[in-house]
XYZ file of C-alpha atoms in Angstrom:
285
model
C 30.664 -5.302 1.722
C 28.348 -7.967 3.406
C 28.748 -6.459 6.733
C 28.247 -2.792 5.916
C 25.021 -2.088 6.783
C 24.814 1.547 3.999
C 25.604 -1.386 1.342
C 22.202 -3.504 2.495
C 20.040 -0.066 2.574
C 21.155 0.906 -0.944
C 20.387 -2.251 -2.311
C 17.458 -3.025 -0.331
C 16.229 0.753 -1.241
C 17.012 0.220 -5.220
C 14.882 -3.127 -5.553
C 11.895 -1.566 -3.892
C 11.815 1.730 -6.337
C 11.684 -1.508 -9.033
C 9.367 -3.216 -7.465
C 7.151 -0.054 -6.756
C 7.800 0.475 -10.570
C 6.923 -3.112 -11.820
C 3.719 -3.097 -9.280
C 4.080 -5.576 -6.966
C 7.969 -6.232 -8.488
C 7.654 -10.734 -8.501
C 11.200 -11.116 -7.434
C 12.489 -7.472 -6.529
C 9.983 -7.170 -3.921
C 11.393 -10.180 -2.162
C 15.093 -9.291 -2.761
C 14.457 -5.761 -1.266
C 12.783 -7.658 2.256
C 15.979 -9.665 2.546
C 18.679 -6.541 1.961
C 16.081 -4.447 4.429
C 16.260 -7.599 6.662
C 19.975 -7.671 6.233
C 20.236 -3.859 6.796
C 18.385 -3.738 10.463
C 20.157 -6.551 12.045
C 23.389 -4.895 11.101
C 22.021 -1.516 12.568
C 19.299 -1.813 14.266
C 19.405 1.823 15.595
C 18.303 2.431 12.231
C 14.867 1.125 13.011
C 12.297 3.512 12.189
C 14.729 6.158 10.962
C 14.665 5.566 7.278
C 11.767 5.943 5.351
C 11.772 3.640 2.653
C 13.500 1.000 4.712
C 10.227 1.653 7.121
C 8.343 0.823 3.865
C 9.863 -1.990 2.855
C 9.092 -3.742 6.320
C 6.033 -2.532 7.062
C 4.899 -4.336 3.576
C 6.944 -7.460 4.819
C 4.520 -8.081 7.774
C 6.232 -5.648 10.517
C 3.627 -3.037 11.621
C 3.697 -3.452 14.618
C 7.738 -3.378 14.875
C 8.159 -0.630 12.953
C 5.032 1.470 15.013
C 7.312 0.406 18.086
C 10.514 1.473 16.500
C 9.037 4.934 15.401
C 7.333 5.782 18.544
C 10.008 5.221 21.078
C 12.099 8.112 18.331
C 9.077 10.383 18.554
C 9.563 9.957 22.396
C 13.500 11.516 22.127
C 12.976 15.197 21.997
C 16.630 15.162 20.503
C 15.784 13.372 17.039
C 14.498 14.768 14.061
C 10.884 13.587 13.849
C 10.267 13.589 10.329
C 11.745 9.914 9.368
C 9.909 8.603 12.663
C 6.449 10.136 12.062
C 6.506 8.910 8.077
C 7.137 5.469 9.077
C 4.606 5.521 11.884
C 1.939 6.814 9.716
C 2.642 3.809 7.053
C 2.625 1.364 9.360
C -0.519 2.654 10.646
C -2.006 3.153 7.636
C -1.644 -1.330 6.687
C -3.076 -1.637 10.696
C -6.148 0.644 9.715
C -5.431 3.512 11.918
C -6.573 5.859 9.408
C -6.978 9.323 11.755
C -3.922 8.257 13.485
C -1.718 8.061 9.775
C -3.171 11.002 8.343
C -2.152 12.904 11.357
C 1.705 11.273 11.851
C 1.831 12.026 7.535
C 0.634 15.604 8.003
C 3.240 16.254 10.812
C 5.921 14.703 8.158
C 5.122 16.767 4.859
C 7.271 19.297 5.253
C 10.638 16.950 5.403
C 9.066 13.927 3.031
C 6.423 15.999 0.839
C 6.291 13.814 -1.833
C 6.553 10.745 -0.083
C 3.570 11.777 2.422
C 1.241 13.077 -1.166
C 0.513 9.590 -2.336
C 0.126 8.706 1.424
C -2.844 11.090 1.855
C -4.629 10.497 -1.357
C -4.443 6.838 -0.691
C -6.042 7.530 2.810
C -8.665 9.867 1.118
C -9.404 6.834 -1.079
C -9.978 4.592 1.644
C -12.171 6.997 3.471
C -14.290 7.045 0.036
C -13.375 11.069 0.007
C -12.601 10.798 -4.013
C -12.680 14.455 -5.020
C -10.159 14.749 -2.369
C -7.855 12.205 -3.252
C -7.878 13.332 -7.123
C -6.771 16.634 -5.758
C -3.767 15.695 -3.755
C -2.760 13.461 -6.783
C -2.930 15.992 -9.421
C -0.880 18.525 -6.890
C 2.029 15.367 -6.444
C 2.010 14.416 -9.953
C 2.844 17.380 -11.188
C 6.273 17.198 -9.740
C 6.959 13.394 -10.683
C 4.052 10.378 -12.054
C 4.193 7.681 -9.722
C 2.781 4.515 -11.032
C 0.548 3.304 -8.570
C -0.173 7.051 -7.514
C -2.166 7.020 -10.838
C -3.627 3.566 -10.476
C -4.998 5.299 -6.870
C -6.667 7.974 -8.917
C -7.631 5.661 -11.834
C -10.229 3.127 -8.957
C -11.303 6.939 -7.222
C -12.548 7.656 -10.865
C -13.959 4.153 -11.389
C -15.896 4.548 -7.194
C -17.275 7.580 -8.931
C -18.383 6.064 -11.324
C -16.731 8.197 -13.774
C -16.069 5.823 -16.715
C -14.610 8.625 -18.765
C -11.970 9.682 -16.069
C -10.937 6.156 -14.967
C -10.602 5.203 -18.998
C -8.049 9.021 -19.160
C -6.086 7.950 -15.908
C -5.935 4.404 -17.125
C -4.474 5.183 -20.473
C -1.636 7.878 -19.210
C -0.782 4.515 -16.917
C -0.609 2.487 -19.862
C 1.692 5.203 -21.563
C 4.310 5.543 -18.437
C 4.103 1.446 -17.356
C 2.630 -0.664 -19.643
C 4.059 -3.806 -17.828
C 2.826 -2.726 -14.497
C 0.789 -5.040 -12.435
C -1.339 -1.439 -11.634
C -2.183 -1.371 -15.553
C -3.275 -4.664 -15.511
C -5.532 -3.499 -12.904
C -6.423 -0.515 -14.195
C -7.315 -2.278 -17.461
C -9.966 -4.339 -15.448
C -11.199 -1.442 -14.281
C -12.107 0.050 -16.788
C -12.939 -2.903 -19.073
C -15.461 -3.954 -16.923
C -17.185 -0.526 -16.552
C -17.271 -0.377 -20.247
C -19.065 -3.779 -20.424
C -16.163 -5.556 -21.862
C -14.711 -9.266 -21.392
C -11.878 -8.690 -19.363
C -10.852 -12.416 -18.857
C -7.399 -12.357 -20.795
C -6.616 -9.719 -18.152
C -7.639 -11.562 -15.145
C -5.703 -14.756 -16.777
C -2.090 -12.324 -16.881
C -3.430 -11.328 -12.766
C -3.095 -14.654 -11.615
C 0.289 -14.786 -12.736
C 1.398 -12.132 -10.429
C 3.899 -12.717 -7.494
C 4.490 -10.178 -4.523
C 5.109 -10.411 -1.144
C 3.127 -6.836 -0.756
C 0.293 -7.419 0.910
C -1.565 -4.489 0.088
C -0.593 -5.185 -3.760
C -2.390 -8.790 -2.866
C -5.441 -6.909 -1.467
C -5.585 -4.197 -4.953
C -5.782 -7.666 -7.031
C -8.229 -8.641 -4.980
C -10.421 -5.644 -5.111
C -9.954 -6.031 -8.785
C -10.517 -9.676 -9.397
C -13.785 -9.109 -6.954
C -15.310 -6.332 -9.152
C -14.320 -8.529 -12.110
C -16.918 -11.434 -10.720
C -13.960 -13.666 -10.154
C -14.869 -14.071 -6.516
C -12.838 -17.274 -6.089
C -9.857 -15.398 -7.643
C -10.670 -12.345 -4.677
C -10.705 -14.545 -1.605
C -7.215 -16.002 -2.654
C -5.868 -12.645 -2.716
C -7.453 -11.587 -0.238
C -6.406 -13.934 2.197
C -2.675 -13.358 0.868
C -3.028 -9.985 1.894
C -3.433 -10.850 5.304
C -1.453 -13.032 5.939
C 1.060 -11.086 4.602
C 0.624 -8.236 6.873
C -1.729 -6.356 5.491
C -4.850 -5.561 7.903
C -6.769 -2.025 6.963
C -9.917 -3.915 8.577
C -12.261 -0.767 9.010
C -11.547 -0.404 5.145
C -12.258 -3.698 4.263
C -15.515 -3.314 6.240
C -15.949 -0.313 3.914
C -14.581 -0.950 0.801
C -16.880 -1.058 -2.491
C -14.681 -3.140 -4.472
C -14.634 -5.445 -2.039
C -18.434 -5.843 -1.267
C -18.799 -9.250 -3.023
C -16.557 -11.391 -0.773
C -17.804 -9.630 2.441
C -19.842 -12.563 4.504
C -18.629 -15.281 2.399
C -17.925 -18.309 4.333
C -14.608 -19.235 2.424
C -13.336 -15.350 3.372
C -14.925 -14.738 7.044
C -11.041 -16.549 8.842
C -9.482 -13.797 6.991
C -11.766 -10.946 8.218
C -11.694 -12.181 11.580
C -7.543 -12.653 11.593
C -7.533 -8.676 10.288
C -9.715 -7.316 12.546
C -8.434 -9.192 15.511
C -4.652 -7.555 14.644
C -5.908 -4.502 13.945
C -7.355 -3.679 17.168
C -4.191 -5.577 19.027
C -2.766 -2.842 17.264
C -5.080 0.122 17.621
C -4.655 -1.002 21.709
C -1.404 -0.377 21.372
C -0.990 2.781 18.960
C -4.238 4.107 18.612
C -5.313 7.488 20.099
């Protein structure tokens, strides 16, 4: 039914599990933008209200819509704030309002507890708090192995320099996915902890296509700790300009150290942090 707007949020919600699957998803992630698109302009009440459509457009470049969307809900004491708080928290987890997610995910775990698990660890990650992040991910995968949930624990082993636990996480990914773009990654990882030539991996990298720009940041982080610092900046600056700006963890980030102060990467720092304190202006408190 091209004007039923259920239709557009079933497909739009089926090609993003795929392209959460596939890592990045080439294709599926782009097909899901258009039916979530597609979806919202035939309901647009539904703004905010659906968690994985929240996802979906949040990744496409809408933060800031979708942190508009949710708050005015939160605002009606007569909705259910689960839906609301989950898709506030994601979007302000891409604008880098780290305290400000954790607490909207927190407030949503009770309706959207597995959802909000990887959420937290992912935080954890970003606020270099490994130990913690391993923990919430071992209590969520217990219940169901989400690819890029391991991939999260796989680069907390690697920050701990743990080669042993990264190399364990890295091969249970290869068991569940071994297509995944967060393999691939994963792979790197590890290969270059171990010492190894991990160029045939960076070669299949390259080949990747998303329109996720936090995927485009991971490959990024990867292809930067890899040496390929050329390779980093390009993804890096696709990850911005996708819609993707976590400045204060850029500023922070490990992985990314080697492309920090380069002249070729400084436009894209200064285009992140300039959104993301447009945005903490407007959300943050």
């Amino acid at each position: 039914e091209p004007d039923l707007a259920a239709a557009w949020t079933l497909l739009a919600t089926n090609y993003h599990i795929a392209a959460q699957e596939l890592g990045g998803g080439g294709t599926f992630s782009g097909k899901a933008r258009h039916a979530a698109e597609r979806a919202i302009s035939l309901a647009p009440e539904q703004l905010g209200r659906t968690p994985r459509l929240s996802r979906i457009l949040v990744e496409a470049g809408r933060a800031e819509d979708i942190a508009r969307a949710a708050s005015a809900l939160l605002a009606d004491p007569a909705y259910s704030t689960g839906a609301a708080r989950f898709a506030l928290g994601y979007a302000c987890r891409f604008g880098g309002l780290l305290d400000r997610a954790l607490r909207e995910f927190r407030a949503a775990t009770g309706e959207h507890k597995e959802r909000v698990a990887h959420q937290i660890a992912t935080i954890y990650l970003q606020k270099q708090l490994y130990p913690d992040a391993l923990r919430v991910l071992e209590e969520a995968n217990a219940s169901r192995l989400r690819v890029s949930s391991v991939f999260v624990g796989a680069v907390a082993w690697a920050l701990m320099g743990n080669t042993a636990g990264a190399k364990d996480t890295v091969a249970e990914l290869a068991r569940e996915a071994p297509s995944s773009v967060y393999t691939l990654m994963g792979q790197v990882l590890v290969g270059r902890l171990e010492g190894r030539n991990v160029s045939p991996l960076l070669g299949w990298l390259s080949e990747i296509e998303t329109t996720n720009g936090e995927v485009h940041c991971a490959l990024a982080q990867v292809h930067a700790f890899a040496g390929d610092t050329a390779a980093a900046v390009d993804r890096f600056k696709h990850a911005v300009s996708a819609g993707y700006f976590n400045y204060p963890y850029f500023q922070s980030d490990p992985l990314l150290a080697s492309i920090r102060g380069l002249p070729e990467a400084n436009s894209a720092f200064e285009s992140s942090r300039l959104r993301h304190e447009q945005f903490g202006r407007e959300f943050g408190r």
